[in-house]
Coordinates of C-alpha atoms and ligand atoms in Angstrom, one line a residue:
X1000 CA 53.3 117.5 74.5
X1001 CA 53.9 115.2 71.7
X1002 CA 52.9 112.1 72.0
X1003 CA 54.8 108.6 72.7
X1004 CA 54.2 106.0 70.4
X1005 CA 53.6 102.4 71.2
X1006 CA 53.7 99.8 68.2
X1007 CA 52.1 96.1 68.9
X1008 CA 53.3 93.3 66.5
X1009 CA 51.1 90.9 65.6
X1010 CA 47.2 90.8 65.7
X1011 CA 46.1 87.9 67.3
X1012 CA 44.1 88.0 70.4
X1013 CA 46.6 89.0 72.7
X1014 CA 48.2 91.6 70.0
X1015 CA 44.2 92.8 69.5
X1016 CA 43.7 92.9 73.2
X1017 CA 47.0 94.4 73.9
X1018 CA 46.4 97.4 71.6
X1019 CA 42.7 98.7 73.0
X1020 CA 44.2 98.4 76.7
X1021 CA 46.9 100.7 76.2
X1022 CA 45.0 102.9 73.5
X1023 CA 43.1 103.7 76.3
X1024 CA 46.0 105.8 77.9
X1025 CA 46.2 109.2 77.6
X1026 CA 49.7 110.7 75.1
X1027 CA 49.9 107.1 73.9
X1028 CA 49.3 106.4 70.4
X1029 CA 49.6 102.8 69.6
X1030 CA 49.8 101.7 66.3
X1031 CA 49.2 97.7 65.5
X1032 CA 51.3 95.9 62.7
X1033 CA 49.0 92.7 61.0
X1034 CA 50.5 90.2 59.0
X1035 CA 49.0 90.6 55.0
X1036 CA 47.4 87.7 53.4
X1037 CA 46.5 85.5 56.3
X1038 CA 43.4 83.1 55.1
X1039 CA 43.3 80.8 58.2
X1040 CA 40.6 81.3 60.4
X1041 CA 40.3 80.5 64.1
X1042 CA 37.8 78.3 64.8
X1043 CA 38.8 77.6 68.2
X1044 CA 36.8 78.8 71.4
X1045 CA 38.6 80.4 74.4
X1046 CA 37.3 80.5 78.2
X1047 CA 38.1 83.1 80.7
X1048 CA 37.2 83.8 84.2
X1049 CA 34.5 86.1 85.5
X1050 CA 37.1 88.8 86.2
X1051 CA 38.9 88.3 82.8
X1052 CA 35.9 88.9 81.2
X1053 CA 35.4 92.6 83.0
X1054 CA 38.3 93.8 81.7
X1055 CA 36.8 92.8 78.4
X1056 CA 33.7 94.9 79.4
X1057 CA 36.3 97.7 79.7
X1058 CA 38.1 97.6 76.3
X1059 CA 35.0 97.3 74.0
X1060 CA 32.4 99.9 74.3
X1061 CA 28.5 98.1 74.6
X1062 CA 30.3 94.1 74.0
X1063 CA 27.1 92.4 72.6
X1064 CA 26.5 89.8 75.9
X1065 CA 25.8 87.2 73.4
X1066 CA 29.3 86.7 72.4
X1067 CA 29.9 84.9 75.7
X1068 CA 28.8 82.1 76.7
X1069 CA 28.6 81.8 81.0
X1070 CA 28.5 79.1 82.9
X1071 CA 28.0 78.7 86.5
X1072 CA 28.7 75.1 86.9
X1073 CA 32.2 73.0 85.9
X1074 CA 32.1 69.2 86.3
X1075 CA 35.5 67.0 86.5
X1076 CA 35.3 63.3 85.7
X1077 CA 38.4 60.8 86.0
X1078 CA 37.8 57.6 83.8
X1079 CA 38.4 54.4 85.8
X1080 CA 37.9 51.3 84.3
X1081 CA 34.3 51.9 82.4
X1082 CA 33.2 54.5 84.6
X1083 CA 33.3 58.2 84.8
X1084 CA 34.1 59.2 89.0
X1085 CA 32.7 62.5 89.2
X1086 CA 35.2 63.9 91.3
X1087 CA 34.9 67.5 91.5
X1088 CA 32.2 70.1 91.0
X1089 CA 32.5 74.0 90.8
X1090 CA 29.3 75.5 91.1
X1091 CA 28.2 78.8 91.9
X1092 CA 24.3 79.8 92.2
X1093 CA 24.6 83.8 91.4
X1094 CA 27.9 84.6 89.7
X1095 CA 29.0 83.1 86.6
X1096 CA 32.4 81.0 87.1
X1097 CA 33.7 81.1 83.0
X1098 CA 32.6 82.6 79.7
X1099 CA 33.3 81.1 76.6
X1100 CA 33.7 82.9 73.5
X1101 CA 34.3 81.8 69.7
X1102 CA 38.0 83.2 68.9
X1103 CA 36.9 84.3 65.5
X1104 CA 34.0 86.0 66.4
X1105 CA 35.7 87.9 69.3
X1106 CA 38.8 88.6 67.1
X1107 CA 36.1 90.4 64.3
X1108 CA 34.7 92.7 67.4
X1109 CA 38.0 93.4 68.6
X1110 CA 38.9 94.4 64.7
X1111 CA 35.9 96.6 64.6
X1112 CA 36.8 98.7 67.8
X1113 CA 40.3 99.1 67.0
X1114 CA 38.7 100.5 63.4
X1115 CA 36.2 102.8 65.6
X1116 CA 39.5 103.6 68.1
X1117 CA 41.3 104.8 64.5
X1118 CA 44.2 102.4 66.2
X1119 CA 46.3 103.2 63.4
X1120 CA 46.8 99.4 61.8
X1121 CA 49.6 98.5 59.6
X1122 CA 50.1 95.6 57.3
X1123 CA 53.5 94.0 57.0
X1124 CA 55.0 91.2 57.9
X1125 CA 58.2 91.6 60.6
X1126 CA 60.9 90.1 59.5
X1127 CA 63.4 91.7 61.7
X1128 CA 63.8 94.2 64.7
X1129 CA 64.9 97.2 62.8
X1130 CA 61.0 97.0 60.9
X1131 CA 60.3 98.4 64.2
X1132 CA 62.7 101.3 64.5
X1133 CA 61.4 104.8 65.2
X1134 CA 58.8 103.7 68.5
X1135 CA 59.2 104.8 72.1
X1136 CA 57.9 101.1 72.6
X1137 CA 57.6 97.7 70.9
X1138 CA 56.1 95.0 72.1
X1139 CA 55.9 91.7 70.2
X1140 CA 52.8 89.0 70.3
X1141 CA 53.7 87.3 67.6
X1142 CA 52.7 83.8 68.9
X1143 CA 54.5 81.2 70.2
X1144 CA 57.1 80.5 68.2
X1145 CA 59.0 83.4 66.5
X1146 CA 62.4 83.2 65.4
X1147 CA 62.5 87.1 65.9
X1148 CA 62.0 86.3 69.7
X1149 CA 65.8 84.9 69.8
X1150 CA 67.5 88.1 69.7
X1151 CA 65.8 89.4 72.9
X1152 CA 65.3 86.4 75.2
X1153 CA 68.6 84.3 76.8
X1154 CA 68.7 80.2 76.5
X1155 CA 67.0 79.6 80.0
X1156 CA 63.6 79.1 79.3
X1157 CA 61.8 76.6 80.2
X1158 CA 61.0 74.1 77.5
X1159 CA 59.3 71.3 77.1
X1160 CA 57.6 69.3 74.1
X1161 CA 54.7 67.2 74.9
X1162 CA 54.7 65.0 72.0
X1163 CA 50.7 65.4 72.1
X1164 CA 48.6 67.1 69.5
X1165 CA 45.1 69.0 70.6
X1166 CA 42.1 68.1 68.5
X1167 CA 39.4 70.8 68.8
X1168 CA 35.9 70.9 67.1
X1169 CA 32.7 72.7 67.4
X1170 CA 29.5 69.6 68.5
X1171 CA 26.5 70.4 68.0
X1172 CA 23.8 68.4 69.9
X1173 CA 20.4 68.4 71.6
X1174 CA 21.2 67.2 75.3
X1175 CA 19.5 69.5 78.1
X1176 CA 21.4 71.9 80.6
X1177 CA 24.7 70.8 78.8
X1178 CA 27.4 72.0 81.5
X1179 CA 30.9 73.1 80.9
X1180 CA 33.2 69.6 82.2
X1181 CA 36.6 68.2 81.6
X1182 CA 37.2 64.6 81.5
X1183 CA 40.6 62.8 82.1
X1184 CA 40.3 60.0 80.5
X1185 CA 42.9 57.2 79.7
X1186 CA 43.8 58.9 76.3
X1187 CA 44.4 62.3 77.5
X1188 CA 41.9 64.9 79.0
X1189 CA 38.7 66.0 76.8
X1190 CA 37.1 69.4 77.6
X1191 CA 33.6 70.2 76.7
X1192 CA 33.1 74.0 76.6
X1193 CA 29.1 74.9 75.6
X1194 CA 29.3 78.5 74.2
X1195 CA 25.5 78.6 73.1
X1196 CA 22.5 76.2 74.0
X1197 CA 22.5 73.7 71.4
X1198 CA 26.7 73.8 70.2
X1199 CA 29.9 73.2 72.2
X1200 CA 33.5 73.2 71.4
X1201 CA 36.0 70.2 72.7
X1202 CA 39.5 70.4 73.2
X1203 CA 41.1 66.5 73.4
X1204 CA 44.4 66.4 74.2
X1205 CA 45.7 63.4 73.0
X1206 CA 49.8 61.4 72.0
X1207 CA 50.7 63.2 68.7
X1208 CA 50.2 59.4 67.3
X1209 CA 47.1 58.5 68.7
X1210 CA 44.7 57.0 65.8
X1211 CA 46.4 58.5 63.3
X1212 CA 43.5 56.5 61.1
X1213 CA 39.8 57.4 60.8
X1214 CA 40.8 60.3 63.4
X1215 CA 37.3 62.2 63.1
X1216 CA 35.6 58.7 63.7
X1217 CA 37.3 57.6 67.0
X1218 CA 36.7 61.3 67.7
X1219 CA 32.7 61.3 67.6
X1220 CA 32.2 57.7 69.2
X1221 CA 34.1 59.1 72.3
X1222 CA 32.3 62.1 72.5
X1223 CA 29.2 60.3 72.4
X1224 CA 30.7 57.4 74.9
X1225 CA 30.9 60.5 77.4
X1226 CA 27.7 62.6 77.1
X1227 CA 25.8 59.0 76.5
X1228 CA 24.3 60.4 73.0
X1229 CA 24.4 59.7 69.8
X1230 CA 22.9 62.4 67.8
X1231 CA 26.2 64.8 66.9
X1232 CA 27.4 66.8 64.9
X1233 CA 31.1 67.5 64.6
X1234 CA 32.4 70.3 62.3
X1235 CA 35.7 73.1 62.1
X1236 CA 37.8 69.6 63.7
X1237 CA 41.6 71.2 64.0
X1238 CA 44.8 70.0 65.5
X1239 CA 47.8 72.0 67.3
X1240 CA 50.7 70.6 68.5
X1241 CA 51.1 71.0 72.7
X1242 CA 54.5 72.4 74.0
X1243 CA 55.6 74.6 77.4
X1244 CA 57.6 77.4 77.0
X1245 CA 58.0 79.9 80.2
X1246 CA 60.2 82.7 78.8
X1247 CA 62.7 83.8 82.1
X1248 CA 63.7 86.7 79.9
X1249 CA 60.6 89.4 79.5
X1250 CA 62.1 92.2 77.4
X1251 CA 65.3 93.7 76.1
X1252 CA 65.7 97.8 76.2
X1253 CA 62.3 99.0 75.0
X1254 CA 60.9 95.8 73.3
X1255 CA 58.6 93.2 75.3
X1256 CA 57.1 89.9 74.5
X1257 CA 54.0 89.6 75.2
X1258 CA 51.2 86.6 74.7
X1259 CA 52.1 83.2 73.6
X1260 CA 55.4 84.0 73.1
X1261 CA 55.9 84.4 76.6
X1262 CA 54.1 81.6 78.2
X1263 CA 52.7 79.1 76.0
X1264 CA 51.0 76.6 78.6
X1265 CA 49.1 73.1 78.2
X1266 CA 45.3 73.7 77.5
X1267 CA 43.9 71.2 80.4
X1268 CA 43.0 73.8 82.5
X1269 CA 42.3 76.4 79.6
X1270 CA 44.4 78.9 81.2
X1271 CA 46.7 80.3 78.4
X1272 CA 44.8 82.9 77.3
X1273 CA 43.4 84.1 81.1
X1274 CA 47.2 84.6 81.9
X1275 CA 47.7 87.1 78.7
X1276 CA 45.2 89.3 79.7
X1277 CA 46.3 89.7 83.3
X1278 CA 49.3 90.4 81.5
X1279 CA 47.7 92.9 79.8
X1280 CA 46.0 94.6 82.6
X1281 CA 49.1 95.1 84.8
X1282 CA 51.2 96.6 81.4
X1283 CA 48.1 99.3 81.0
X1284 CA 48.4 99.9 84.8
X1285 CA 52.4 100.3 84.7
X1286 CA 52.6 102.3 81.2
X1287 CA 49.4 104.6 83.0
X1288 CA 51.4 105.4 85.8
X1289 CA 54.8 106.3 84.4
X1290 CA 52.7 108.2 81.3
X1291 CA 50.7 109.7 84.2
X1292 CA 53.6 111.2 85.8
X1293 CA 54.8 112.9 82.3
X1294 CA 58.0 110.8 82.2
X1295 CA 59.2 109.6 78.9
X1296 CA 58.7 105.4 78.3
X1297 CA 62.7 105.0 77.5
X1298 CA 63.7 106.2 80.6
X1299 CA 61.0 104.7 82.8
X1300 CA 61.7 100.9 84.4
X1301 CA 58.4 100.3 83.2
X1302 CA 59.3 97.0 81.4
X1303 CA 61.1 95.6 84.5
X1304 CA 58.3 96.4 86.6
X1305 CA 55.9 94.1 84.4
X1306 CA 58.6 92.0 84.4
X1307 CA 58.9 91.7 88.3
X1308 CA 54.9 91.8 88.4
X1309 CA 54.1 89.1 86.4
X1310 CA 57.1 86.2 85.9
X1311 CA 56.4 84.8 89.3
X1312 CA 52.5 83.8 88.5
X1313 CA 53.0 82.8 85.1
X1314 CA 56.0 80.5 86.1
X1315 CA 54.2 79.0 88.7
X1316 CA 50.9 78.6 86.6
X1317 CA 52.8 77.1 83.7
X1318 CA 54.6 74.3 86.3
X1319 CA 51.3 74.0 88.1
X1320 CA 49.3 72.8 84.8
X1321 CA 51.8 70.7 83.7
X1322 CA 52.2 68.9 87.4
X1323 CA 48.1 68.3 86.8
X1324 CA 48.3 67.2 83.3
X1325 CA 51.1 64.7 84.4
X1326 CA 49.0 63.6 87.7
X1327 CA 46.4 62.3 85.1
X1328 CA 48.6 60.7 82.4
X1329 CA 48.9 57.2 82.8
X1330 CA 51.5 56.2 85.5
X1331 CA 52.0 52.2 87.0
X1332 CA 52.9 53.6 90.2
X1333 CA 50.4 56.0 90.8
X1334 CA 47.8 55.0 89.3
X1335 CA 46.1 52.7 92.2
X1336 CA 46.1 55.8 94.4
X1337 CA 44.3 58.3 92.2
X1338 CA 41.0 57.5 92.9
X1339 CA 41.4 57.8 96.8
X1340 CA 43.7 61.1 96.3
X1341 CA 40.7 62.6 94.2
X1342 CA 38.3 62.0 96.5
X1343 CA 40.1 63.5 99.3
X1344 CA 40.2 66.4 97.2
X1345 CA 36.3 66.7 96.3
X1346 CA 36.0 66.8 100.1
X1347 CA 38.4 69.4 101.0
X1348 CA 36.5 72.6 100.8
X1349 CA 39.3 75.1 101.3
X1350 CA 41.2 73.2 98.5
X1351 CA 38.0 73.7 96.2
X1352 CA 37.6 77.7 97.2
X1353 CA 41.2 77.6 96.5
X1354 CA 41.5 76.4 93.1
X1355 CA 38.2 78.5 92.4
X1356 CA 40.0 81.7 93.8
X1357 CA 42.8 80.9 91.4
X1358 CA 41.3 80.1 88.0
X1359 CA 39.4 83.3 88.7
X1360 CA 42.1 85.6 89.9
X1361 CA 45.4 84.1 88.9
X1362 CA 47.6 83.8 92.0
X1363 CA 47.5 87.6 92.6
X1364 CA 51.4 87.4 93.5
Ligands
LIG1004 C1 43.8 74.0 71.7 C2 44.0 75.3 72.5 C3 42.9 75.7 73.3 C4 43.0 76.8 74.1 N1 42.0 77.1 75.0 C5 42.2 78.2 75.8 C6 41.2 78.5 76.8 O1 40.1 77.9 76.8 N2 41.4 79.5 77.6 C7 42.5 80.3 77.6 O2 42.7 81.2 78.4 N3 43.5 80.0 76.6 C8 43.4 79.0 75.8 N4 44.3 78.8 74.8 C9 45.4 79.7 74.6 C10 45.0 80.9 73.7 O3 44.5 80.3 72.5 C11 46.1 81.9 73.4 O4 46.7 82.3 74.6 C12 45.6 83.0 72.6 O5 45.0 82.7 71.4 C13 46.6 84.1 72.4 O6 47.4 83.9 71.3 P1 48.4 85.0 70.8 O7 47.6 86.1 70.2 O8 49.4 85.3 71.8 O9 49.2 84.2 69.6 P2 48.6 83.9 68.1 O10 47.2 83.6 68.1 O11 49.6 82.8 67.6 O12 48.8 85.2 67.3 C14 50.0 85.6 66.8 C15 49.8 86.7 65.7 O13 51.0 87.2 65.2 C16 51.0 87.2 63.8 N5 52.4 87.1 63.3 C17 53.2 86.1 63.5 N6 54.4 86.3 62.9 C18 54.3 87.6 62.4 C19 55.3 88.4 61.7 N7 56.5 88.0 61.5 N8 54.9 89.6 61.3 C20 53.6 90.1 61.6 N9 52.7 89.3 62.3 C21 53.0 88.1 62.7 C22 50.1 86.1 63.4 O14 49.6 86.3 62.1 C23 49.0 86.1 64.5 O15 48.0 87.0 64.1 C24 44.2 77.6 74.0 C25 45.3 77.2 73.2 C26 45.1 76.1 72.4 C27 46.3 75.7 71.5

């Protein structure tokens, strides 16, 4: 039987991702289109949950271990005044709760085994829907913002613009036992992701005007403030500007969205990328089954299903971060009670196995 062909647009990670998961499908062949001439490089780091990063063990045949970066414990701080409350802790003492990669590194292994694969890769730049004539499937990851994404999806998504900017850097330091944290602090919440003993990576969401003077200064002294050190090194310091966008449309005919295109979410609680690759995993599922039954893509509902699998939990994930990231900013009127609603939390224990359950799993809907 002649095989059905799959093309994925764009080749970041969830494009890269998205085109070894359904390579692995039997009478699929899936062909990947890259953008020529891209220089930037992504010196970002990413973390994903424990079972995320199995279905990475899946797609890459013997993934080197030391590409990820584990960490059992998670620390959250609220800044009050001069102080630091330490008001949660997730710990676990035999399984690893995250693993933290280095985007670029993971997006040159990912390059390799879609090489090894002979994932047929083509480079072009989409300018328009009819580039992608002549597949039994498209599917689009061509970041968050794509004009070409306005011919599939209706007006009713959910927008928002944050007016905040993310500043990101790799740190490195000599503290001991250095765990992963997140601090809210007055100016916006500040993420400390180690992804090797003596480096980390922070994320510091911040107003898109904050310090728009001596930016890399006011950076390192509030680093250092934190950790209480003041022997760093800051380097690959990068800025993105934070929006929402929950798509409510999913596909049109035989073309998805997929990644950042369809849920682009506030990094606080580092979930953007964890929500692609469940995303992933229940498109290889759906595509499997329909391919598995010998029917042909175009007449299969197999885009509403993913559609009717997956809106639910990114929606509520997307509202659910942004409710958390506005509990922290700066508020008159709730401000006075934050510290005793906090530490009600830390002492609910289902709450805590809860939110662990989650950030793990997604919501499993
Ligand atoms: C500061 C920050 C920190 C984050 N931290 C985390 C985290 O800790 N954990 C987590 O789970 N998620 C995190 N995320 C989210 C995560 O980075 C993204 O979900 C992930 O990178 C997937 O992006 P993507 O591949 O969908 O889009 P992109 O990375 O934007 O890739 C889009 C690709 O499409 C290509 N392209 C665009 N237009 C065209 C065209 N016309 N023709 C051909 N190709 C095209 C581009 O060249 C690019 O390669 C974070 C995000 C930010 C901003």
């Amino acid at each position: 039987m002649k095989k059905q062909r799959i093309c994925i647009a764009g080749d970041g990670l969830s494009g890269l991702m998205a085109a070894l998961a359904l390579n692995k499908i039997e009478g699929l062949e899936v062909h990947l289109i890259s953008k020529k001439n891209k220089h930037s490089k992504d010196k970002r780091t990413t973390a994903i949950s424990a079972t995320n990063h199995a279905f990475f063990n899946q797609m890459i045949d013997k993934l080197d271990k030391k590409l990820f970066w584990p960490s059992k414990k998670i620390d959250l701080f609220y800044e009050r005044k001069d102080q630091k409350m330490n008001f949660l802790n997730f710990d676990e003492d035999s399984k690893n709760l995250m693993y933290v990669f280095e985007n670029d590194k993971i997006k040159e292994i990912l390059n390799k085994e879609i090489k090894k694969k002979k994932i047929k890769t083509i480079q072009k730049s989409i300018n328009e829907l009819k580039d992608l004539d002549g597949y039994d499937m498209k599917i689009l990851c061509l970041g968050r913002s794509s004009k070409i994404y306005q011919s599939i999806v209706d007006k009713r998504s959910i927008n928002k613009d944050y007016k905040e900017i993310a500043i990101t850097g790799y740190v490195k330091h000599n503290l001991e036992n250095l765990n992963a944290a997140q601090y809210f602090l007055k100016d916006g919440p500040l993420a400390i992701l180690p992804f090797s003993k003596n480096n980390f990576s922070f994320v510091w969401s911040v107003d898109k005007d904050f310090s728009k003077k001596e930016i890399n200064l006011v950076v390192k002294s509030k680093i250092c403030e934190v950790l209480k050190t003041k022997k760093i090194q800051i380097t690959n310091q990068q800025s993105y500007p934070l929006i929402l966008n929950l798509k409510r449309t999913y596909y049109k005919n035989d073309i998805l969205i997929l990644g950042e295109g369809l849920h682009t979410v506030h990094p606080v609680a580092g979930q953007g990328f964890n929500l692609v690759i469940r995303d992933i995993n229940k498109l290889q599922e759906i595509i499997k089954y329909y391919t598995g039954l010998g029917m042909s893509l175009k007449s299969t509902p197999a885009l509403e299903d993913f559609t009717n699998n997956r809106k639910s939990e990114n929606i509520i994930t997307g509202i659910g971060i942004d409710l958390t990231h506005n509990f922290f900013k700066k508020n008159k009127l709730l401000d006075p009670f934050k510290e005793t609603i906090l530490k009600n939390f830390s002492k609910n224990n289902t709450l805590k196995k809860i939110s662990k359950f989650i950030s793990n799993q997604g919501l499993s809907i």
